[in-house]
Short mmCIF file of C-alpha atoms in Angstrom, two decimals:
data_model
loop_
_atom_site.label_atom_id
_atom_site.label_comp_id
_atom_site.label_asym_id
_atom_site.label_seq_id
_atom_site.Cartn_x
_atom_site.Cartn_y
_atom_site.Cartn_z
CA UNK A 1 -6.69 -37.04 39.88
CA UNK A 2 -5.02 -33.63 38.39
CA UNK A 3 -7.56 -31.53 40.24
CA UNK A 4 -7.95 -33.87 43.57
CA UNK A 5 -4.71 -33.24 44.31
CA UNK A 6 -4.59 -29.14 43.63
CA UNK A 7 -4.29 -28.22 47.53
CA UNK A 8 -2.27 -31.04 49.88
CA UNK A 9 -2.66 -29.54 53.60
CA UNK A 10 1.23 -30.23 54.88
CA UNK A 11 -0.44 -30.04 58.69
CA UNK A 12 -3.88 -29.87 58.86
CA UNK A 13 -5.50 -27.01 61.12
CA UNK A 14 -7.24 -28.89 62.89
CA UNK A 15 -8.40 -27.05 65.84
CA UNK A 16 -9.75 -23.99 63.93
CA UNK A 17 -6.82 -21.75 65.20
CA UNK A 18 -6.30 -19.15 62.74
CA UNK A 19 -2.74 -17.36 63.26
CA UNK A 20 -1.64 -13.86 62.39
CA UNK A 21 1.47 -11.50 62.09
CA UNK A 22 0.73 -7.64 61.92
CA UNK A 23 3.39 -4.71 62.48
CA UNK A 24 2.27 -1.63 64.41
CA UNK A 25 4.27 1.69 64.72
CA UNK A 26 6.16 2.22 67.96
CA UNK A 27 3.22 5.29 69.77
CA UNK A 28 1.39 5.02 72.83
CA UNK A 29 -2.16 2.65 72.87
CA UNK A 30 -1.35 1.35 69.58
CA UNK A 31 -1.87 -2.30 70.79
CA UNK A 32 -3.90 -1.53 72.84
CA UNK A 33 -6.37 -0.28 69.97
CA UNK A 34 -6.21 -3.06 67.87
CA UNK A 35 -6.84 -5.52 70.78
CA UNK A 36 -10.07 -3.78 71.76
CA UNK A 37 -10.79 -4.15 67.92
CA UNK A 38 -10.53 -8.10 68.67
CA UNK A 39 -12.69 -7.83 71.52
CA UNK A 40 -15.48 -5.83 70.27
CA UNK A 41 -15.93 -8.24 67.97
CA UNK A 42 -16.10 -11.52 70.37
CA UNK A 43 -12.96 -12.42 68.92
CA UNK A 44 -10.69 -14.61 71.45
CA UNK A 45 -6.99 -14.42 71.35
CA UNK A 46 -5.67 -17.59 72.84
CA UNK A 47 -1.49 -16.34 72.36
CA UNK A 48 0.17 -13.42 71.49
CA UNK A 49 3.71 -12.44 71.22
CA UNK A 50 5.95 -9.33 70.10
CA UNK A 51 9.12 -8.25 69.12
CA UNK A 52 10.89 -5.30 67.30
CA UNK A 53 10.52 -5.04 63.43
CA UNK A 54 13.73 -6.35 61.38
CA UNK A 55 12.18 -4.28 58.37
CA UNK A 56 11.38 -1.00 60.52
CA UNK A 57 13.17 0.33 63.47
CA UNK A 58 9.96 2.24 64.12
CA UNK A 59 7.63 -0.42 64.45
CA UNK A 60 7.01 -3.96 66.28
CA UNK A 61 5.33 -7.34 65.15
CA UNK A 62 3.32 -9.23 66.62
CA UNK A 63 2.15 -12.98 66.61
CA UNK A 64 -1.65 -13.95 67.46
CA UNK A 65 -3.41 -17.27 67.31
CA UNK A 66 -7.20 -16.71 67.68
CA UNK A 67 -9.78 -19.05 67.74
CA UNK A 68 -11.43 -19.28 64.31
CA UNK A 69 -15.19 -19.38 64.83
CA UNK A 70 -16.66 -16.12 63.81
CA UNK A 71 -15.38 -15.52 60.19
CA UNK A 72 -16.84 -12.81 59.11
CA UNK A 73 -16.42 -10.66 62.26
CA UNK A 74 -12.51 -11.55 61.30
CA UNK A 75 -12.15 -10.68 57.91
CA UNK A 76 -13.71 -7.28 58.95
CA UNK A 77 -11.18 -6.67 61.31
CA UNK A 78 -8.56 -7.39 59.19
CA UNK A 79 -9.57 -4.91 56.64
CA UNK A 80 -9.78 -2.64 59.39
CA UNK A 81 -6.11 -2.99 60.90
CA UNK A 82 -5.32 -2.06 57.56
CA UNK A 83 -7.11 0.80 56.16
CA UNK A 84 -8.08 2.41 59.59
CA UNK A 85 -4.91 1.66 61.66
CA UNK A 86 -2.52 1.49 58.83
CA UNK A 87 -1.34 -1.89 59.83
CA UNK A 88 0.63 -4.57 57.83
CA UNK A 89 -0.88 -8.12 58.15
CA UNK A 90 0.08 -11.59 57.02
CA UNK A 91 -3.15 -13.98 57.01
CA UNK A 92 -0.50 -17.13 58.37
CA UNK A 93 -3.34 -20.04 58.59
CA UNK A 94 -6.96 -20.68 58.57
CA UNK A 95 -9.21 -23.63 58.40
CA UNK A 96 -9.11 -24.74 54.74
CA UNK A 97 -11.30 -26.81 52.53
CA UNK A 98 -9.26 -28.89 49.93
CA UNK A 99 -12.30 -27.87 47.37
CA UNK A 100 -11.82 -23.86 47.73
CA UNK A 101 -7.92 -23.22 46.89
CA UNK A 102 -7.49 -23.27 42.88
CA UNK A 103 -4.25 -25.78 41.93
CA UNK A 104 -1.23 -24.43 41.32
CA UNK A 105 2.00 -25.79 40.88
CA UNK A 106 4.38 -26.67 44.16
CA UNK A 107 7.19 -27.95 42.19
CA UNK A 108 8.84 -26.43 38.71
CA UNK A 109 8.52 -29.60 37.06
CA UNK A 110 4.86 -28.81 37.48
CA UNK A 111 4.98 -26.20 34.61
CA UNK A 112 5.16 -29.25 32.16
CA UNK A 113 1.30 -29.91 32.99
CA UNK A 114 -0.08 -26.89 31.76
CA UNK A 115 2.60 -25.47 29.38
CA UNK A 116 0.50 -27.10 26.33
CA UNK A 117 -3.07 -25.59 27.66
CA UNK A 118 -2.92 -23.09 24.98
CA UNK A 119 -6.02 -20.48 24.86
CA UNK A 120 -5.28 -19.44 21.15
CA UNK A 121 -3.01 -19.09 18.10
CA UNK A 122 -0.21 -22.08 18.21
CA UNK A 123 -0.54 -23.88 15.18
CA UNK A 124 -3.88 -22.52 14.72
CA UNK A 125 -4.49 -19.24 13.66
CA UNK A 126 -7.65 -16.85 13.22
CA UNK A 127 -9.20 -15.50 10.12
CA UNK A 128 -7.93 -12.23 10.67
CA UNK A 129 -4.06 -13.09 11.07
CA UNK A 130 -1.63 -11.80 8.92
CA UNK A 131 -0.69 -15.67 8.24
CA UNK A 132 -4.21 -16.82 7.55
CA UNK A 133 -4.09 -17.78 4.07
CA UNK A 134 -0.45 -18.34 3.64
CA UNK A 135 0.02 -22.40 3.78
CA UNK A 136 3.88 -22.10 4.03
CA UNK A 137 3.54 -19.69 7.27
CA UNK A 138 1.01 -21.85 8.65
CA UNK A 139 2.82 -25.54 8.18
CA UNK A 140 5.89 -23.32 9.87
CA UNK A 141 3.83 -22.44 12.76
CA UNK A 142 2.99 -25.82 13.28
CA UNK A 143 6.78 -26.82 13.85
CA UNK A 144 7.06 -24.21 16.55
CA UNK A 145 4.46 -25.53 18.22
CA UNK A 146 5.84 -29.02 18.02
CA UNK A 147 8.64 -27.97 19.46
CA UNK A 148 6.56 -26.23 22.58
CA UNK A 149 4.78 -29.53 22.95
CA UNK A 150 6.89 -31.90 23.13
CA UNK A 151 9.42 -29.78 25.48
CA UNK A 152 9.82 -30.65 29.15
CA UNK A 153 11.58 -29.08 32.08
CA UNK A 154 14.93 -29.51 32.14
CA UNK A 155 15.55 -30.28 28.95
CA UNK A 156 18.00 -27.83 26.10
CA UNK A 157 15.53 -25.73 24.35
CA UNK A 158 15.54 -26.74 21.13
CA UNK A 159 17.69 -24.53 18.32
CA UNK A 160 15.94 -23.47 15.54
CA UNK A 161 17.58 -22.25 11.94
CA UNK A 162 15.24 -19.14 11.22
CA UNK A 163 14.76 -18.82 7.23
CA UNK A 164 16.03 -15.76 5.23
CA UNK A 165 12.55 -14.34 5.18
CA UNK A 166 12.17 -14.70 9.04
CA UNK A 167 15.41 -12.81 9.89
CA UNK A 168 15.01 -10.14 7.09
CA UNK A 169 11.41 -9.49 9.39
CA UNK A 170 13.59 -9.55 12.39
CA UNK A 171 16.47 -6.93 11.13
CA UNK A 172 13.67 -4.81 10.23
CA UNK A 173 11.86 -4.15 13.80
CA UNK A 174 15.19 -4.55 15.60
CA UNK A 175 16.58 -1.65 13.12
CA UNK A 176 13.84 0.27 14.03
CA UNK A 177 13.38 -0.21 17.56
CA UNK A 178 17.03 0.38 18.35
CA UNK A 179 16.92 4.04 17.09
CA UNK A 180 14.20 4.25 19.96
CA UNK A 181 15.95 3.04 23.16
CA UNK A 182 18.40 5.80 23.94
CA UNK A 183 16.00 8.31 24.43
CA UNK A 184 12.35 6.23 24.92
CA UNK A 185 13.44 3.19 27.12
CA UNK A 186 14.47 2.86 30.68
CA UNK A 187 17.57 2.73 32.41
CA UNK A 188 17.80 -0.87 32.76
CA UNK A 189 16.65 -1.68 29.33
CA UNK A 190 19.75 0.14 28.10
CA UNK A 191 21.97 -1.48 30.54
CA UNK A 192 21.19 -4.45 29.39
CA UNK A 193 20.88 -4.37 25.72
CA UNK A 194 24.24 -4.13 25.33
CA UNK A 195 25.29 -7.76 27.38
CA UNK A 196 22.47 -9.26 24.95
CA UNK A 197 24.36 -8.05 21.85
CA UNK A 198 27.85 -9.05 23.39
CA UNK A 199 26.65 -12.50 24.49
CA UNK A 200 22.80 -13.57 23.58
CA UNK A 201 24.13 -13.20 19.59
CA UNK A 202 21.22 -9.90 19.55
CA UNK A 203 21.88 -8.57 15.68
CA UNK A 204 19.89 -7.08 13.21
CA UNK A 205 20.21 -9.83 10.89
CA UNK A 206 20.56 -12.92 13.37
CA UNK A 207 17.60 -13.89 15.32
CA UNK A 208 19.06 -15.24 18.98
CA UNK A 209 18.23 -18.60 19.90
CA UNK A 210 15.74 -19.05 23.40
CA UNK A 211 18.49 -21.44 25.00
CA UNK A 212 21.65 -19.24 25.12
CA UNK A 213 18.86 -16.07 26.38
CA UNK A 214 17.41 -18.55 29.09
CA UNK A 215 21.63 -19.30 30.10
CA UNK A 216 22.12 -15.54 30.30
CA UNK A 217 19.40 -14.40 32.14
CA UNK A 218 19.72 -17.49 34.86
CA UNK A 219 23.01 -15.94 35.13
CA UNK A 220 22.09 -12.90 35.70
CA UNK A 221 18.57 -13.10 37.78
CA UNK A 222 17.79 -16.93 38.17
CA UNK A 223 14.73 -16.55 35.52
CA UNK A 224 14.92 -18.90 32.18
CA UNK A 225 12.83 -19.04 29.33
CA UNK A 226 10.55 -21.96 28.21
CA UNK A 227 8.79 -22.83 24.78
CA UNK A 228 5.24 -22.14 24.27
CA UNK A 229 2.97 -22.61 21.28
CA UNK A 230 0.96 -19.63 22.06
CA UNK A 231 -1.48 -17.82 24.21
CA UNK A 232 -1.91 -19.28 27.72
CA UNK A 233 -4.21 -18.25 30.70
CA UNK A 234 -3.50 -15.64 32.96
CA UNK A 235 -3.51 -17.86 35.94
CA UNK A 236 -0.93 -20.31 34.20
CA UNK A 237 0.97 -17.43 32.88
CA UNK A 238 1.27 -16.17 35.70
CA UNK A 239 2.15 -19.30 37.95
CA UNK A 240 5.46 -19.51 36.02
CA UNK A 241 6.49 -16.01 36.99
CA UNK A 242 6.49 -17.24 40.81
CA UNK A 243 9.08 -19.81 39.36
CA UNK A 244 11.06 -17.11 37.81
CA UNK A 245 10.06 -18.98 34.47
CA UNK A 246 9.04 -16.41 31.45
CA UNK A 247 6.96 -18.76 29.04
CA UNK A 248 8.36 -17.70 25.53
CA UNK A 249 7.08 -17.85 22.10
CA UNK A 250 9.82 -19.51 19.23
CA UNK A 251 8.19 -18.38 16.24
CA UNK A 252 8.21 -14.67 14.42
CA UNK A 253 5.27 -12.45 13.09
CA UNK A 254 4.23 -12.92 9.21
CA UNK A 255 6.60 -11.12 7.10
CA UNK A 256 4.08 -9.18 5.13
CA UNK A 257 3.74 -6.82 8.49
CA UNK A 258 6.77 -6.68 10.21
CA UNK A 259 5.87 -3.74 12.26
CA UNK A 260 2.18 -5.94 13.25
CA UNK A 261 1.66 -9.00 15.20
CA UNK A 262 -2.12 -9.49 16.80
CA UNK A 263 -0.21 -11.89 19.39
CA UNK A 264 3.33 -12.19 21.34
CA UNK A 265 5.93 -13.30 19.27
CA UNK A 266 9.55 -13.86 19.41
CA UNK A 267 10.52 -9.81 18.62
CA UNK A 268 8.08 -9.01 21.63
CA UNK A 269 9.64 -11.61 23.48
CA UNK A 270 13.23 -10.83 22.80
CA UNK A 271 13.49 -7.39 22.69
CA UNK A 272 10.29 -6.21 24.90
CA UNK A 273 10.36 -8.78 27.82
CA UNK A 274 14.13 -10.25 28.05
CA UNK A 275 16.33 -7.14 28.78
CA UNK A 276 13.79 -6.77 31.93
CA UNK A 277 14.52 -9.98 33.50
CA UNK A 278 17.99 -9.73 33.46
CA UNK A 279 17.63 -6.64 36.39
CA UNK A 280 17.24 -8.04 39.70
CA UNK A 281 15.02 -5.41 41.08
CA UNK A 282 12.49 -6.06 37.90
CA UNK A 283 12.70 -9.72 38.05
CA UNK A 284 12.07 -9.73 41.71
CA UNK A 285 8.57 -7.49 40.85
CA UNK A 286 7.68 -10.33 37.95
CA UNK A 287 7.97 -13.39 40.42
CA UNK A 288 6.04 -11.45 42.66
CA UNK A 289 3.15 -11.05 40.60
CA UNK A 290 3.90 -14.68 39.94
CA UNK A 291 3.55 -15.89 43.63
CA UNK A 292 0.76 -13.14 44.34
CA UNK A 293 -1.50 -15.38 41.80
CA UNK A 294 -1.02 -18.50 43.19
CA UNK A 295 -4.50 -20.24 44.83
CA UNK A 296 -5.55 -16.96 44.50
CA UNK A 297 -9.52 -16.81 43.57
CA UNK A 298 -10.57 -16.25 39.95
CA UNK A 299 -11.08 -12.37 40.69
CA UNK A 300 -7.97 -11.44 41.72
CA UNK A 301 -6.34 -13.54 38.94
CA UNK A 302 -8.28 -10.99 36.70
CA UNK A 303 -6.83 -8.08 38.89
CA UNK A 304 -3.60 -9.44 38.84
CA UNK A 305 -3.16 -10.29 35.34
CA UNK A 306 -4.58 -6.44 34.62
CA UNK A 307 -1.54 -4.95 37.46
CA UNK A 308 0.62 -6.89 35.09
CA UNK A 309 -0.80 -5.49 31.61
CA UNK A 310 -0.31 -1.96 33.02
CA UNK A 311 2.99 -2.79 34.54
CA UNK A 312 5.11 -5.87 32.64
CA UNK A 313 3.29 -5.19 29.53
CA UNK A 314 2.70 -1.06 29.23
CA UNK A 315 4.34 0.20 32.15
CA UNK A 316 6.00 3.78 32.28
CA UNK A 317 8.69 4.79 35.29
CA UNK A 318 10.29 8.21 36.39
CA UNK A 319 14.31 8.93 35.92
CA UNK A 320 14.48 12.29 37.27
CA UNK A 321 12.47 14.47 35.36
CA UNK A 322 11.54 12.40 32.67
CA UNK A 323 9.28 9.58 31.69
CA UNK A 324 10.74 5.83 30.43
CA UNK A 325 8.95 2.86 29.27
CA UNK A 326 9.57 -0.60 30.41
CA UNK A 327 6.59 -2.20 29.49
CA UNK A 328 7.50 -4.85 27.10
CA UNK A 329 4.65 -4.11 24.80
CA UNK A 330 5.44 -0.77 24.36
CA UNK A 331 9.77 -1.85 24.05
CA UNK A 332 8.70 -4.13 21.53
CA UNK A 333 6.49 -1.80 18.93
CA UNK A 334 8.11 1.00 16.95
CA UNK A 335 4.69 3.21 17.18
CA UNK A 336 2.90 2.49 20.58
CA UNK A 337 6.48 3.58 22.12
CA UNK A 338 6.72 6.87 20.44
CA UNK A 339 3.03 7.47 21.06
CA UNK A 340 3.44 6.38 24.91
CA UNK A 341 5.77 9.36 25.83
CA UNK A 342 3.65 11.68 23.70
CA UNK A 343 1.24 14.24 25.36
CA UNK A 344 -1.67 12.32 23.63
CA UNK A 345 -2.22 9.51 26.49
CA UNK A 346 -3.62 9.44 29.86
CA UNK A 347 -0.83 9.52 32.10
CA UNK A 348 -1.71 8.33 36.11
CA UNK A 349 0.38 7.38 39.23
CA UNK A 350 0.37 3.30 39.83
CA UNK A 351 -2.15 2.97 42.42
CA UNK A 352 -2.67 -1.07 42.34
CA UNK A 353 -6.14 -0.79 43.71
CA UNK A 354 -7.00 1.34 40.99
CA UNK A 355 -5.14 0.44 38.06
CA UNK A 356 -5.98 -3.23 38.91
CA UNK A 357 -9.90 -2.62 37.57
CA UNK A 358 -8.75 -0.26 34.76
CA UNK A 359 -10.35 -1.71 31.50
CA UNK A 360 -8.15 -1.83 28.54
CA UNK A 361 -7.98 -2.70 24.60
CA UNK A 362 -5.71 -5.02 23.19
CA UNK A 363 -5.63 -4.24 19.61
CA UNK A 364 -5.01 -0.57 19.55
CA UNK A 365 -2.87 1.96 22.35
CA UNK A 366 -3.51 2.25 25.39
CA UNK A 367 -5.43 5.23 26.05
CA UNK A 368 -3.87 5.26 29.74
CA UNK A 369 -0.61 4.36 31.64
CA UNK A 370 0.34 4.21 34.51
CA UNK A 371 3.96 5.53 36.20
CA UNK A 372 5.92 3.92 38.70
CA UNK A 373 8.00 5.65 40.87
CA UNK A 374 10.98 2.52 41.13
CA UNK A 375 10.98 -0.89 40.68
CA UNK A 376 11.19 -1.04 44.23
CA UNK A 377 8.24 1.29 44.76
CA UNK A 378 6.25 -0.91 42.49
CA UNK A 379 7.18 -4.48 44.41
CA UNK A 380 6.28 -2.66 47.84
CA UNK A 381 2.72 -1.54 46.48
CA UNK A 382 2.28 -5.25 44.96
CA UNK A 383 3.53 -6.98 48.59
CA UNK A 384 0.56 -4.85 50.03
CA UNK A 385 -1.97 -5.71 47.29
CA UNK A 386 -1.20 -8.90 47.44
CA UNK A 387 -2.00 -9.16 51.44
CA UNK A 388 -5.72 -8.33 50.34
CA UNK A 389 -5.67 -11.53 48.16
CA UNK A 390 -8.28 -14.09 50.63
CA UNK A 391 -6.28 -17.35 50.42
CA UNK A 392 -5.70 -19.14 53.57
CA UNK A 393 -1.55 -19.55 53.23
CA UNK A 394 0.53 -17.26 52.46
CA UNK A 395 3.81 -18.53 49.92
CA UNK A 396 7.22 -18.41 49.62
CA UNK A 397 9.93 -19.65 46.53
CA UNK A 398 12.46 -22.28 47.89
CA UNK A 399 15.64 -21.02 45.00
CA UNK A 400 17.64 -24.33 46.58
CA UNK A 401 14.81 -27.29 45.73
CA UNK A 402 12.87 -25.09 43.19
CA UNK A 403 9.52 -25.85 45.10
CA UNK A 404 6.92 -23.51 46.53
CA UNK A 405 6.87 -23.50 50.29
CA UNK A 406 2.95 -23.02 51.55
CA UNK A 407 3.44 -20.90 54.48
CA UNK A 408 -0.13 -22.70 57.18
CA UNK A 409 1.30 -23.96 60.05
CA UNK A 410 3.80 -23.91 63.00
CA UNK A 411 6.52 -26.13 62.14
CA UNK A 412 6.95 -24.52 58.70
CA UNK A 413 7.38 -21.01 59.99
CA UNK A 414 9.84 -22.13 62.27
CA UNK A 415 12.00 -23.29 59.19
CA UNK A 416 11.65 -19.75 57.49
CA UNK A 417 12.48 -17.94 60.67
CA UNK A 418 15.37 -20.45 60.81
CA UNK A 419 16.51 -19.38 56.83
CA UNK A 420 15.52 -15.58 57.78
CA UNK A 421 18.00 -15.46 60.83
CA UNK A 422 20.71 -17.90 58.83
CA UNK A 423 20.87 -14.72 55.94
CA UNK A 424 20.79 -11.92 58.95
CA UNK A 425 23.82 -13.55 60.45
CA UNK A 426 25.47 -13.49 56.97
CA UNK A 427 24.95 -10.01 56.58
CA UNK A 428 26.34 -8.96 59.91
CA UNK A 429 29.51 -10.70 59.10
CA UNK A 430 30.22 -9.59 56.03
CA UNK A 431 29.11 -5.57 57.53
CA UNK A 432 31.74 -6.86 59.98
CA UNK A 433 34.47 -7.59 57.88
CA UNK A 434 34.12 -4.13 56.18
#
């Protein structure tokens, strides 16, 4: 069944060996620290092996395999390497039970089996929508949604010819919103608007179609877009992100409040999100949020799907001096993104372990955000965050075969160290022919 087959072992563990890489810096006893760590707590090391870091020239990694019988003692240490000794640790294998990993999807095909799973809205809408009570807005939702529905991977996303109504709503939040971006949004935001205007057909009184976007951006990044009818859960959300898929709503807010929408829709979408995933260093961050979340347990999917509301959603970022929003929640409202850069909000460093249990409202500002320093600062802090997730794999994105690789055994670290040393010898060459 769907949820028998969530977790397939590719080599079961079937000793109890639980293996291990950690990086130390290069000082005097450092090994030998940790290693007393292991034996203090009647922990047995049955191999061990070390080399110089490829990522730091000041530190060295090493390999363990350890015998897997006293749990607990182990998942102490572990915490310990890292907050006391300021280690970095990959959890490589454990002893798994198929029962305890949530599914998630191995294969981008995959996405089709949860892409309907819609928490709310879709055709469907609550008493307080904007759309409620108007019948011709409603039966128009509905054909959205069909179009969601019946979509499947691989497949053109269908074209849609927006009415006069829908792209008078649409001219006037992208009329708006564009007198904002010079001066409130981020670099790459601006960069980027520009190519979406030249070739995603981005005009005040055209809506773009989801297809040619999708084209663009898998251009540019390797992310597409796919239909959804509305609202899914954060864990599915977020499962397409390690895909570099952006689920992506078709249809446009109810005309009678074009500066309000009490859900996503295709101005958030298009002007909030899309710019974003067309810069490499962003897009990198989103799909790894995305692989962060995968057989992850129900709590961190919560903390997760909370780093991306203050991040992906609301997030703020230095240039120099100054403060620039990327969020796509605050690029896509005229309001929340003059009242973001105002001295009225909160404004606090992104500190994952704190800003990942930050509570939040979704129907009115924020009355915090949170700054990143880069991009790049932000995908570091996540790759560390993310080691603290307790699943007993870690994952990888295959770009060639479109699959998720689950990182639990010998044979398949082998291949990775095979593909890590294949890209090292391609970057030596090419320094070399400089």
């Amino acid at each position: 069944s769907f949820q028998e087959s969530s977790y397939i072992e590719d080599s079961p563990n079937k000793n109890g060996v639980i293996s291990l890489i950690f990086s130390l810096k290069e000082e005097v006893g450092a090994l030998a620290k940790v290693l007393r760590t292991f034996e203090e707590k009647g922990i047995n090391l049955t191999h061990i092996e070390s080399r110089p870091s490829r990522l730091n020239k000041d530190e060295y990694e090493f390999f363990i395999n350890l015998e897997g019988k006293n749990v607990p003692a182990l998942d102490k240490i572990i915490k310990s390497l890292r907050s006391d000794i300021g280690a970095t640790v990959h959890e490589l294998s454990r002893t798994k039970k198929k029962d305890t990993v949530p599914w998630f999807p191995r294969s981008i095909q995959e996405l089709d089996r949860f892409a309907n799973q819609i928490l709310s809205y879709g055709a469907e809408l609550d008493a307080d929508h904007p759309g409620f009570k108007d019948p011709l807005y409603r039966a128009r939702r509905k054909e959205f949604a069909d179009i969601a529905y019946n979509y499947r991977h691989g497949q053109p996303i269908p074209r849609v010819t927006y009415t006069e109504e829908e792209k008078k709503t649409w001219g006037t939040v992208f009329r708006e919103l564009k007198t904002l971006y010079p001066t409130h949004a981020c670099y790459e935001h601006n960069h980027v608007f520009p190519l979406l205007e030249k070739y995603c057909g981005y005009r005040e009184d055209n809506i773009p179609q989801l297809e040619d976007i999708s084209n663009f951006l898998q251009s540019c990044t390797g992310f597409r877009l796919r239909p959804v009818a509305g609202l899914l859960s954060s864990r599915d959300f977020l499962a397409g992100l390690a895909f570099r898929v952006f689920h992506s709503t078709q249809y446009i807010r109810h005309a009678s409040k074009p500066m309000y929408t009490p859900e996503p829709d295709i101005c958030h979408e298009l002007l909030g999100h899309v710019p974003l995933f067309a810069d490499p260093s962003f897009a990198q961050f989103s799909q790894e949020i995305g692989l962060a979340s995968l057989g992850a347990p129900d709590d961190f999917i919560e903390k997760l799907a909370t780093v991306y509301w203050f991040t992906v959603e609301f997030g703020l970022c230095k240039e120099g001096d100054a403060l620039k929003a990327y969020g796509a929640g605050l690029l896509s409202s005229f309001g929340e993104l003059q009242y973001c850069l105002s001295s009225k909000p909160e404004i606090q460093p992104l500190v994952l372990e704190k800003t990942s249990l930050q509570k939040y409202p979704v129907t009115e500002f924020q009355p915090v955000y949170y700054v990143a320093e880069s991009f790049k600062d932000a995908k570091d802090k996540l790759r560390k965050f993310a080691e603290t997730i307790p699943r007993p794999f870690s994952v990888r994105y295959n770009p060639y075969t479109q699959r998720i690789e689950v990182l639990d055994n010998a044979k398949q670290l082998k291949n990775l160290a095979d593909t890590i040393n294949s890209k090292e010898l391609q970057i030596c060459y090419l320094e070399f022919l400089k």
